[in-house]
Coordinates of C-alpha atoms in Angstrom, one line a residue:
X210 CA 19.5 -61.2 45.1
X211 CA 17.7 -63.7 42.8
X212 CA 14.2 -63.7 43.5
X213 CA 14.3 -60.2 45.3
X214 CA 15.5 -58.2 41.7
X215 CA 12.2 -59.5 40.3
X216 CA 10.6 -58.5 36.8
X217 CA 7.7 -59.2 35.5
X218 CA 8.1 -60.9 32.1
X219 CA 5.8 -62.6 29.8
X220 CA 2.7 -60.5 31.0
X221 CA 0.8 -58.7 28.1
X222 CA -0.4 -55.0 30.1
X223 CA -0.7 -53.2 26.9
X224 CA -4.6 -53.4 26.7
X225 CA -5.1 -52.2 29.9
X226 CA -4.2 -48.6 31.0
X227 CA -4.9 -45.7 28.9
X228 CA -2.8 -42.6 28.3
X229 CA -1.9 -39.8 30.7
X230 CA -5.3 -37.5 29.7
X231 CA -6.0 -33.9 31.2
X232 CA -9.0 -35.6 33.0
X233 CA -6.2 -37.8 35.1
X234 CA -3.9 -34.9 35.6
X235 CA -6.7 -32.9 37.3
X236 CA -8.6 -35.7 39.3
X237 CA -5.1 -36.8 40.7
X238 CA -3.5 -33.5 41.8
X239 CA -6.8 -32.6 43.8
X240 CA -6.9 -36.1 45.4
X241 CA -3.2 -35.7 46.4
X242 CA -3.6 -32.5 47.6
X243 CA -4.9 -34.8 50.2
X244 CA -1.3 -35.0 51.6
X245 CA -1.7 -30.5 52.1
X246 CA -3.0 -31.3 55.0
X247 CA -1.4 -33.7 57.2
X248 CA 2.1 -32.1 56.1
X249 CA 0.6 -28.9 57.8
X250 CA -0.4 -30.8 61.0
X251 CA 2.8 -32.2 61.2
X252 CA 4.8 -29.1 60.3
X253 CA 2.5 -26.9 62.7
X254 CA 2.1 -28.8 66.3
X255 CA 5.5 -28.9 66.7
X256 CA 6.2 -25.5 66.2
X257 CA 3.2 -24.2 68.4
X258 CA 4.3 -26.2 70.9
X259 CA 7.5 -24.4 71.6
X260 CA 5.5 -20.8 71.3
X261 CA 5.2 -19.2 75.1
X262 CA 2.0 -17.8 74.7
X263 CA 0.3 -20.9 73.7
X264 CA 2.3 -22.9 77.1
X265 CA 1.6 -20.3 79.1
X266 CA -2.3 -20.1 78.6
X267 CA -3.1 -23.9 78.2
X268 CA 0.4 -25.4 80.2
X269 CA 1.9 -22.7 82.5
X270 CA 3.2 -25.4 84.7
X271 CA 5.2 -26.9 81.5
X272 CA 6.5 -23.8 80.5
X273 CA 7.6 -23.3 84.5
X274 CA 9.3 -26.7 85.2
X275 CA 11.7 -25.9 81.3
X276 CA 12.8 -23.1 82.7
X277 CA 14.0 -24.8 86.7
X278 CA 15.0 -28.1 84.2
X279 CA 18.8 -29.2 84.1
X280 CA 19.4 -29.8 80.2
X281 CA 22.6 -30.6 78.5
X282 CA 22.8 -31.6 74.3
X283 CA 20.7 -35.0 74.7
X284 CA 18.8 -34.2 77.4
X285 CA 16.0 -31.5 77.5
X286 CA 13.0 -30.9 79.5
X287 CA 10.1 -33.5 78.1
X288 CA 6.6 -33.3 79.1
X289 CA 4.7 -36.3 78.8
X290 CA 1.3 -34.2 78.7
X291 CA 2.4 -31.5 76.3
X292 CA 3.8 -34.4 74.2
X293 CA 0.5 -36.3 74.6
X294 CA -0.9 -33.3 73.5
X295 CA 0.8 -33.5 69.5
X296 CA 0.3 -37.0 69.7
X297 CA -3.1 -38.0 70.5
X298 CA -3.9 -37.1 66.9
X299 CA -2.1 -40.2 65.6
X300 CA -4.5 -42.2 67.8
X301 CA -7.3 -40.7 66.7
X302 CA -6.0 -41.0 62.9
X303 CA -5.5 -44.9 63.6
X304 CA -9.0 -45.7 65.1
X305 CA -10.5 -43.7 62.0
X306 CA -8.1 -45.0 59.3
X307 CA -9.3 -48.4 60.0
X308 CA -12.8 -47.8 60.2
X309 CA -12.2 -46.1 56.7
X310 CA -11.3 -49.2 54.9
X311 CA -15.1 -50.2 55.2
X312 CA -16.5 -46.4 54.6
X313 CA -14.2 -46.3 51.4
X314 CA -16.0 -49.8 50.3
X315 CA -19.5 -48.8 51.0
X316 CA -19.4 -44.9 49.5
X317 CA -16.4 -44.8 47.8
X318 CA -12.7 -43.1 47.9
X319 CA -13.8 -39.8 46.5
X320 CA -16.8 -39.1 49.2
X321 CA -14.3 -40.6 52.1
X322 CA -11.7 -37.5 51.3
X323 CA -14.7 -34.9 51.1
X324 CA -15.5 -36.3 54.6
X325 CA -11.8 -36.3 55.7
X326 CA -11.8 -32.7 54.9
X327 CA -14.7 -31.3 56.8
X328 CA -13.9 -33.1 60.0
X329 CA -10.4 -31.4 59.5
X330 CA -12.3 -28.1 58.9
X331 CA -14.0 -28.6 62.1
X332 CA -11.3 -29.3 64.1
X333 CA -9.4 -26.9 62.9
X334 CA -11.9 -24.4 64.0
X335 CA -12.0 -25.7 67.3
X336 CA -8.5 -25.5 67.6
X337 CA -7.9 -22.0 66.5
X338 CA -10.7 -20.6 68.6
X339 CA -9.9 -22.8 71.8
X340 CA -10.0 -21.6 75.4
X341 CA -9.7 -24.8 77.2
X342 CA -7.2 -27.6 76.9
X343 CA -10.7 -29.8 76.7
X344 CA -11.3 -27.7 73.3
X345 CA -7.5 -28.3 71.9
X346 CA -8.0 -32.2 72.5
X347 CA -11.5 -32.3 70.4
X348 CA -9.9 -30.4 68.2
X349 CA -6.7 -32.5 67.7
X350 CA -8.9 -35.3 67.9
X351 CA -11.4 -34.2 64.9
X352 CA -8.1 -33.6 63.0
X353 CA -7.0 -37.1 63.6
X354 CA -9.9 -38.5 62.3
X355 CA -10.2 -36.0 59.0
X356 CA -6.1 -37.2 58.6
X357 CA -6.8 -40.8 58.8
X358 CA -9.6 -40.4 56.8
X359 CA -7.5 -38.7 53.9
X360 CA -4.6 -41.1 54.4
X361 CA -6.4 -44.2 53.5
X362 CA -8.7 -42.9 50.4
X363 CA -6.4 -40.7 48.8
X364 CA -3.3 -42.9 48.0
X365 CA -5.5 -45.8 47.1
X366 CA -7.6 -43.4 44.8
X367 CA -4.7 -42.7 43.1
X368 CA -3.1 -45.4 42.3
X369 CA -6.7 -46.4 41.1
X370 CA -7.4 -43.6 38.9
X371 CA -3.6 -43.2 37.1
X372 CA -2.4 -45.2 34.5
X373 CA 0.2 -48.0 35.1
X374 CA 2.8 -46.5 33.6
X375 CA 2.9 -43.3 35.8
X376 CA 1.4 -45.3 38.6
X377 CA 4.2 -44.6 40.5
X378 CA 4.8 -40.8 39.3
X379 CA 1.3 -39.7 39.9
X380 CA 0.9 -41.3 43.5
X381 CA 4.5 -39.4 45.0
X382 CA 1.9 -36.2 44.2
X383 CA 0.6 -36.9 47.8
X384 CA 3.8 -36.8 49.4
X385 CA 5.2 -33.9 47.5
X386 CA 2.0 -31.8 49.1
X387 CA 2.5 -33.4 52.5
X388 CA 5.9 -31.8 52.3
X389 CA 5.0 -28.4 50.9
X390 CA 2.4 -28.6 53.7
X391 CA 4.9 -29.2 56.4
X392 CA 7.0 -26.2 54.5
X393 CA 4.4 -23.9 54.9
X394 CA 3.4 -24.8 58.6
X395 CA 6.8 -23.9 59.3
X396 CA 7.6 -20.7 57.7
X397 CA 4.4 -19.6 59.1
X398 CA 5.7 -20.9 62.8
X399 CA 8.6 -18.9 62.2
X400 CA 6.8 -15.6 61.2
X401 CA 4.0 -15.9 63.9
X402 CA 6.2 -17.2 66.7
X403 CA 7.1 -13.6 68.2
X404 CA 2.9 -12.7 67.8
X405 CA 0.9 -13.2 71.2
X406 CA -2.0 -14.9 69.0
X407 CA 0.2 -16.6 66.7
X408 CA -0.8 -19.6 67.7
X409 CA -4.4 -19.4 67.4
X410 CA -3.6 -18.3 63.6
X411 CA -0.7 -20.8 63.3
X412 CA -3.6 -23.7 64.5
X413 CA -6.7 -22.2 62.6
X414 CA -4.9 -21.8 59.1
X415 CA -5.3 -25.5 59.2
X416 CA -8.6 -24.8 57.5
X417 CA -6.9 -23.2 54.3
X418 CA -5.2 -26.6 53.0
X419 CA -8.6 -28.5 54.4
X420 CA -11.0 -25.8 52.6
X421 CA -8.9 -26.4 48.9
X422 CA -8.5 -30.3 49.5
X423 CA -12.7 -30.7 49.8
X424 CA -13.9 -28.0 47.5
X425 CA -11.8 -29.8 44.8
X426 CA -12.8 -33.4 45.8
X427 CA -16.7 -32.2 45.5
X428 CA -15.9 -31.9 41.7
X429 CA -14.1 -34.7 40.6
X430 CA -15.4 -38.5 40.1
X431 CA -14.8 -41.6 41.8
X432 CA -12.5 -44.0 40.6
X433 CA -13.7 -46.6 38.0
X434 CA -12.8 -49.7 40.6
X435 CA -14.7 -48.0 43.4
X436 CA -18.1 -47.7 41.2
X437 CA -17.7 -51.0 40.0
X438 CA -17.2 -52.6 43.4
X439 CA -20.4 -50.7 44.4
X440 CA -22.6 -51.7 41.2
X441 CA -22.5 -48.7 39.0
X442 CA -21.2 -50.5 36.3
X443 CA -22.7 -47.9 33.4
X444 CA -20.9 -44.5 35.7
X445 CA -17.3 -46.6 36.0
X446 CA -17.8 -47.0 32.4
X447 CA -17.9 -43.2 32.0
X448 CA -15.4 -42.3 34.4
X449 CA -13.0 -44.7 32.5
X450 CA -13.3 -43.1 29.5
X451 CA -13.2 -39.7 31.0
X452 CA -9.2 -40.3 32.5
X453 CA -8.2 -42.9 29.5
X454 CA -9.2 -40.8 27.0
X455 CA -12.5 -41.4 24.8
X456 CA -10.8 -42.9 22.1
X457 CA -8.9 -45.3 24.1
X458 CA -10.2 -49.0 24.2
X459 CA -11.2 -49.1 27.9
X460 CA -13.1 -52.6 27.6
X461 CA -10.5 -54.8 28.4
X462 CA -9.4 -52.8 31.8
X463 CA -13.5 -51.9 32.6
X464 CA -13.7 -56.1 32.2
X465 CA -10.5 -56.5 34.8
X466 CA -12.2 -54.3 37.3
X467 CA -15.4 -56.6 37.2
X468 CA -13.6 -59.5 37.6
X469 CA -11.1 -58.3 40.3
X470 CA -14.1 -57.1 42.1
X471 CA -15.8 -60.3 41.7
X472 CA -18.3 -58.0 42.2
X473 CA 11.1 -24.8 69.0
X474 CA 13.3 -21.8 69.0
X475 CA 13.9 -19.4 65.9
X476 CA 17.3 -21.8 65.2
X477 CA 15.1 -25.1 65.1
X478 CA 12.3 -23.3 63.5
X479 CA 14.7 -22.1 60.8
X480 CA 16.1 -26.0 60.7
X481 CA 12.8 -27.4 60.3
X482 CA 12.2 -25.2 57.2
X483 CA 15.7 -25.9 55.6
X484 CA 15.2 -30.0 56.3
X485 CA 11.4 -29.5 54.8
X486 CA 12.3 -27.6 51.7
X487 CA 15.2 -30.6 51.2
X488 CA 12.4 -33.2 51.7
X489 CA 10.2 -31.5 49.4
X490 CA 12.8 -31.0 46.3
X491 CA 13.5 -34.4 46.7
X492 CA 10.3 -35.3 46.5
X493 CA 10.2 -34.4 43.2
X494 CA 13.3 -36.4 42.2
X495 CA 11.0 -39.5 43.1
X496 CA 8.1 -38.2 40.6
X497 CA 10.7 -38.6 37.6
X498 CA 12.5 -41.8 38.8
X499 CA 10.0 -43.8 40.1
X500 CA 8.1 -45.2 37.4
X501 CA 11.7 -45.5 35.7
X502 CA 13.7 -47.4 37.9
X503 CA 11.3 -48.5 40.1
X504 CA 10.5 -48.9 43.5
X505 CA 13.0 -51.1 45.1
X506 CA 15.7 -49.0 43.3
X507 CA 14.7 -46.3 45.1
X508 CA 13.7 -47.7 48.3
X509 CA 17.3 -49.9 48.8
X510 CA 19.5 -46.4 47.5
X511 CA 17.1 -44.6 50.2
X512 CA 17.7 -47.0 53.0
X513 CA 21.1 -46.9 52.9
X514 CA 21.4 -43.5 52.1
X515 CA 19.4 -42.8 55.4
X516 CA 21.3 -45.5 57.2
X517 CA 24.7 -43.8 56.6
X518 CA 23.2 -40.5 57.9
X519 CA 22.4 -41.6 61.2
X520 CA 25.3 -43.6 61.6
X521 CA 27.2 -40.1 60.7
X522 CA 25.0 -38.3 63.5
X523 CA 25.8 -40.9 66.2
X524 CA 29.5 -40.5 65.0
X525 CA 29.9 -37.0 65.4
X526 CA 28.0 -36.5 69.0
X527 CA 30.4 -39.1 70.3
X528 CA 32.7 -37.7 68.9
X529 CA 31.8 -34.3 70.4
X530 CA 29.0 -34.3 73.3
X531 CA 30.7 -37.6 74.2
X532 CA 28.3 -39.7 76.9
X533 CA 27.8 -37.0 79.3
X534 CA 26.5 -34.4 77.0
X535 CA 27.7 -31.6 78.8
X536 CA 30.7 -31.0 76.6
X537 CA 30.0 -28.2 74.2
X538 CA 29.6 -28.4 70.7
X539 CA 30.8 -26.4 68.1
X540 CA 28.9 -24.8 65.4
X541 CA 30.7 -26.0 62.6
X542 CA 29.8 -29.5 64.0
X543 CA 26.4 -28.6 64.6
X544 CA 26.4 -27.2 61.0
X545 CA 27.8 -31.2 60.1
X546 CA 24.9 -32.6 62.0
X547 CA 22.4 -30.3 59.9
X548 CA 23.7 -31.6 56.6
X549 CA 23.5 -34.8 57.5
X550 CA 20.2 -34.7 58.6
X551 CA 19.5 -33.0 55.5
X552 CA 21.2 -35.7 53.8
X553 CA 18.9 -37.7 55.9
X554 CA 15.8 -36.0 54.4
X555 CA 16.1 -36.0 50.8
X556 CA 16.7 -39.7 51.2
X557 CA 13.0 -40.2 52.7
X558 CA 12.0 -37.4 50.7
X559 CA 12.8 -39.5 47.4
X560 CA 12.6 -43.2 48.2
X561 CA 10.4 -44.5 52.1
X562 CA 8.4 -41.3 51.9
X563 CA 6.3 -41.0 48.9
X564 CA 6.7 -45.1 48.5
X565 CA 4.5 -45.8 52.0
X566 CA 1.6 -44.3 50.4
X567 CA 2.4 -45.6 46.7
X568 CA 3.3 -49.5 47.3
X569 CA 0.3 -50.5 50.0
X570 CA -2.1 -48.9 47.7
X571 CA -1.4 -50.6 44.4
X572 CA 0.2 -54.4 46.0
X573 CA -3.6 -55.2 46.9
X574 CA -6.7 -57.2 45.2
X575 CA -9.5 -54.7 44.7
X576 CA -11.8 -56.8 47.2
X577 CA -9.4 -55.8 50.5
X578 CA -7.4 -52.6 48.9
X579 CA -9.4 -49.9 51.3
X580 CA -8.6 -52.8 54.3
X581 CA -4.8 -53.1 53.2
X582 CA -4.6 -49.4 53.1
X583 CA -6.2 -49.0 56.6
X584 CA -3.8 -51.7 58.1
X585 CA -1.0 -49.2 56.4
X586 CA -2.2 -46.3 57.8
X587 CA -2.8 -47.3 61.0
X588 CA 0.7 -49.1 61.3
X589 CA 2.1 -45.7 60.6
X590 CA -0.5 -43.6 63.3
X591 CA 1.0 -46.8 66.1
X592 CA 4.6 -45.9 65.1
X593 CA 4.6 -41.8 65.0
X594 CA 2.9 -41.8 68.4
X595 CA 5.2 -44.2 69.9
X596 CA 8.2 -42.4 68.3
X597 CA 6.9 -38.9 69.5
X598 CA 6.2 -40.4 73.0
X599 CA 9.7 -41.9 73.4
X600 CA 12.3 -40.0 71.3
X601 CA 13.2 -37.5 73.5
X602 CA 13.4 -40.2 76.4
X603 CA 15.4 -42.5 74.2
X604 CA 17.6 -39.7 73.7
X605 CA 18.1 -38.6 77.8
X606 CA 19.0 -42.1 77.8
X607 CA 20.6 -43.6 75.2
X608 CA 23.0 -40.4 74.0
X609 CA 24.2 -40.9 70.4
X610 CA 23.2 -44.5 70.7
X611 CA 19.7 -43.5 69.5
X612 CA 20.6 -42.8 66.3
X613 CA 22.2 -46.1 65.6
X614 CA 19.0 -47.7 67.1
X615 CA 17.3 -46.3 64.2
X616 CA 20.2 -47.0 62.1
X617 CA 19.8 -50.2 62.4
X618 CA 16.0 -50.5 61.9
X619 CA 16.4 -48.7 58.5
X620 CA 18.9 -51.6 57.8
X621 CA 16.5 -53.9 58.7
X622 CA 13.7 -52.1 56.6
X623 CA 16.5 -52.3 53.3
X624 CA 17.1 -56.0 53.4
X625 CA 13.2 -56.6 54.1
X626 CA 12.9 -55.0 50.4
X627 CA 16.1 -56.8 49.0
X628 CA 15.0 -60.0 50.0
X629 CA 10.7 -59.9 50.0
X630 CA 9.9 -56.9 47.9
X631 CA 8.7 -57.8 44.5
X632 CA 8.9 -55.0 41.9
X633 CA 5.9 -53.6 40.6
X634 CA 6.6 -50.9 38.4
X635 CA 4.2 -50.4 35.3
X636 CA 2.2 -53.4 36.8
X637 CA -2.0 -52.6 36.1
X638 CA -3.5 -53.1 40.1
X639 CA -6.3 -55.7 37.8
X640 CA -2.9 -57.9 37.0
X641 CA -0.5 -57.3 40.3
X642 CA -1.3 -61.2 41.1
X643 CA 1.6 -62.2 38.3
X644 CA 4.4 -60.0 40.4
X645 CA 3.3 -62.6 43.3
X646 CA 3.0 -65.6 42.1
X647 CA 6.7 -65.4 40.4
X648 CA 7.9 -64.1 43.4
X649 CA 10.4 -66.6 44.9
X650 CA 9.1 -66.6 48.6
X651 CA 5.4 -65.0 48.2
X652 CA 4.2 -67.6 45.4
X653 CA 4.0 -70.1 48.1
X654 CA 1.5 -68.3 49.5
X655 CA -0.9 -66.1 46.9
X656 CA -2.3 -67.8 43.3
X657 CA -4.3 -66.0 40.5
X658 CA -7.8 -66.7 42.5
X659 CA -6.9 -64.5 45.8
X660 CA -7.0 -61.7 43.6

């Protein structure tokens, strides 16, 4: 689509970006670790969930009313409170990821994450030592604010800190540790699911990806932007030549900033790790490609990669659980419905996944990046909590039909990006107005003087 394929020509970037330096390699991979630890959350509450010990001490009535439940294949006992439960973290994680857009201005990205860290640290605490459902909700809620915290500083002080040639490469660092943290939250479900206390260790280990995310964010810098939107012109200097290298020219890009600032059971559990190691290996297929063939490459191949997948899931429960879901199915089939899902995976893992965090932190003028972040964020919280809330409902309800209800969102979300995604590959953040003021559709609505 003309317009939608667009490059940036006739822009001169080669002033502005510096090398890849051992400073940059360092002060990125501790800010993405950032992603450690809401890959654990995730991976974790919905294992401990599924743990009898953990229902029958903080929701004996749940674990009661699963057992007397009539279930088929679409249909399985769902508790609104237990889900309520995993999900009031994504609440939490909205409120606080939009209040950290103006945090993130006023003290920068790098203190944000160290704060992010110890209210996960705290909540985690709570959590693991909890004897009251009142303590697990504080708890969940102190790790939704320490996650939405994270999730707004950490991309954003990525895509600030690398150059704009690994822009791209540097920032999928976040979501390949969100997926080796929901890799390990799972293998450690599996081993501590058969323990009586498992789930206090499963919940209080959330401190161990929280404890190496902070301690490393207390040593590195801020980024360059964030101490030159704050005034500290002669420390964003220093940082500069710190990740560019010292005998790099960083005038040119230290003179941008300034003027951009204008001042479940053993079977899922084993599942869940095979679909997390597949999103995490993909992952890394992202890291190379990215900043190679760019972002709508990847996000258009991903889409319909993960559109055909659901379609072949809806497909294949018609074609055996039928309507009814009583029929039963067949374990080669369920196999077919694993690989596809698997499939599935490595398609997020390499294209939506790591780009959600990569394109809203680099598409925005320094003056409202930590806000356009937040907005990002938050959109994400709204969605996961509505999606945990009503999956398994859509599900009782809607049979196979679910799956081509997401279907056809993810073709939705794939001709969004064909038609209104600009590319922005090797574009410096200080010069991203040029990608929209070409764009066919957006230049009617940006110029040079928004940014």
């Amino acid at each position: 689509m003309a317009g939608g394929g667009f490059a940036v020509d006739g822009g001169n970037f080669d002033g502005l970006g510096g090398r890849i330096t051992l400073s940059v390699v360092i002060t990125c991979f501790v800010a993405a670790t950032s992603g450690l630890i809401f890959g654990y959350d995730i991976g974790i509450s919905g294992g401990v969930t599924t743990m009898a010990p953990f229902l029958k001490k903080f929701f004996p009535s749940v674990l009661r009313k699963a057992a007397e439940a009539k279930t088929n294949v679409y249909c399985i006992y769902d508790s609104q409170v237990l889900t309520s439960f995993t999900s009031s973290l994504y609440i939490a994680g909205l409120v606080s990821s939009l209040l950290a857009s103006r945090l993130t201005a006023a003290f920068g990205r790098r203190n944000i994450m160290v704060l992010g860290g110890c209210t996960f640290l705290a909540g985690a605490a709570i959590n693991g030592g909890a004897a009251n459902i009142a303590m697990l909700i504080l708890g969940r809620i102190l790790l939704g604010v320490g996650v939405g915290f994270t999730n707004q500083a950490a991309p954003v002080y990525l895509s600030e800190m690398a150059p704009p040639k690994w822009r791209g490469a540097f920032n999928t660092g976040f979501q390949f540790f969100l997926g080796t943290g929901v890799v390990f939250a799972n293998c450690l479900n599996y081993g501590t699911a058969k323990i009586n206390w498992g789930w206090r260790l499963s919940l209080g280990l959330a401190a161990a990806p929280a404890a190496i995310m902070t301690i490393g964010a207390l040593l590195i810098s801020d980024t360059p932007a964030s101490l030159v939107e704050r005034g500290r012109l002669t420390q964003a200097k220093q940082a500069l030549l710190r990740v560019r290298g010292q005998d790099t020219n960083i005038e040119p890009e230290l003179a941008e900033l300034i003027k951009s600032v204008g001042f479940g059971s053993s079977s899922a559990l084993i599942a869940a790790i095979i679909l997390g190691v597949v999103n995490l290996g993909s992952i890394l297929v992202s890291t190379f490609v990215v900043d190679r063939r760019g972002r709508r490459f990847l996000l258009i191949v991903g889409g319909v990669q993960m559109f055909l997948c659901q379609v072949g899931v809806a497909c294949v429960l018609a074609a055996t659980a039928g309507t009814s879901g009583t029929a039963h199915v067949s374990k080669n089939y369920a196999i077919l419905v694993l690989v596809l899902m698997c499939i599935y995976a490595a398609g997020f893992g390499w294209s939506w996944g790591p780009l959600s965090w990569l394109i809203p932190s680099e598409i925005f003028p320094m003056k409202i990046r930590p806000t356009g972040q937040s907005i990002s964020v938050a959109v994400g919280f709204a969605a996961a909590f509505v999606l945990s809330q009503t999956f398994l409902t859509m599900l009782c309800h809607f049979k196979y039909g679910t799956f081509l209800f997401y279907a056809s969102w993810i073709a939705v979300m794939t001709i969004f990006v064909v038609l209104f995604l600009p590319e922005t590959k090797g574009v410096p953040l200080e010069s991203m107005h040029v990608v929209w003021e070409r764009h066919w559709y957006w230049q009617r609505f940006v110029s040079k003087e928004s940014f």
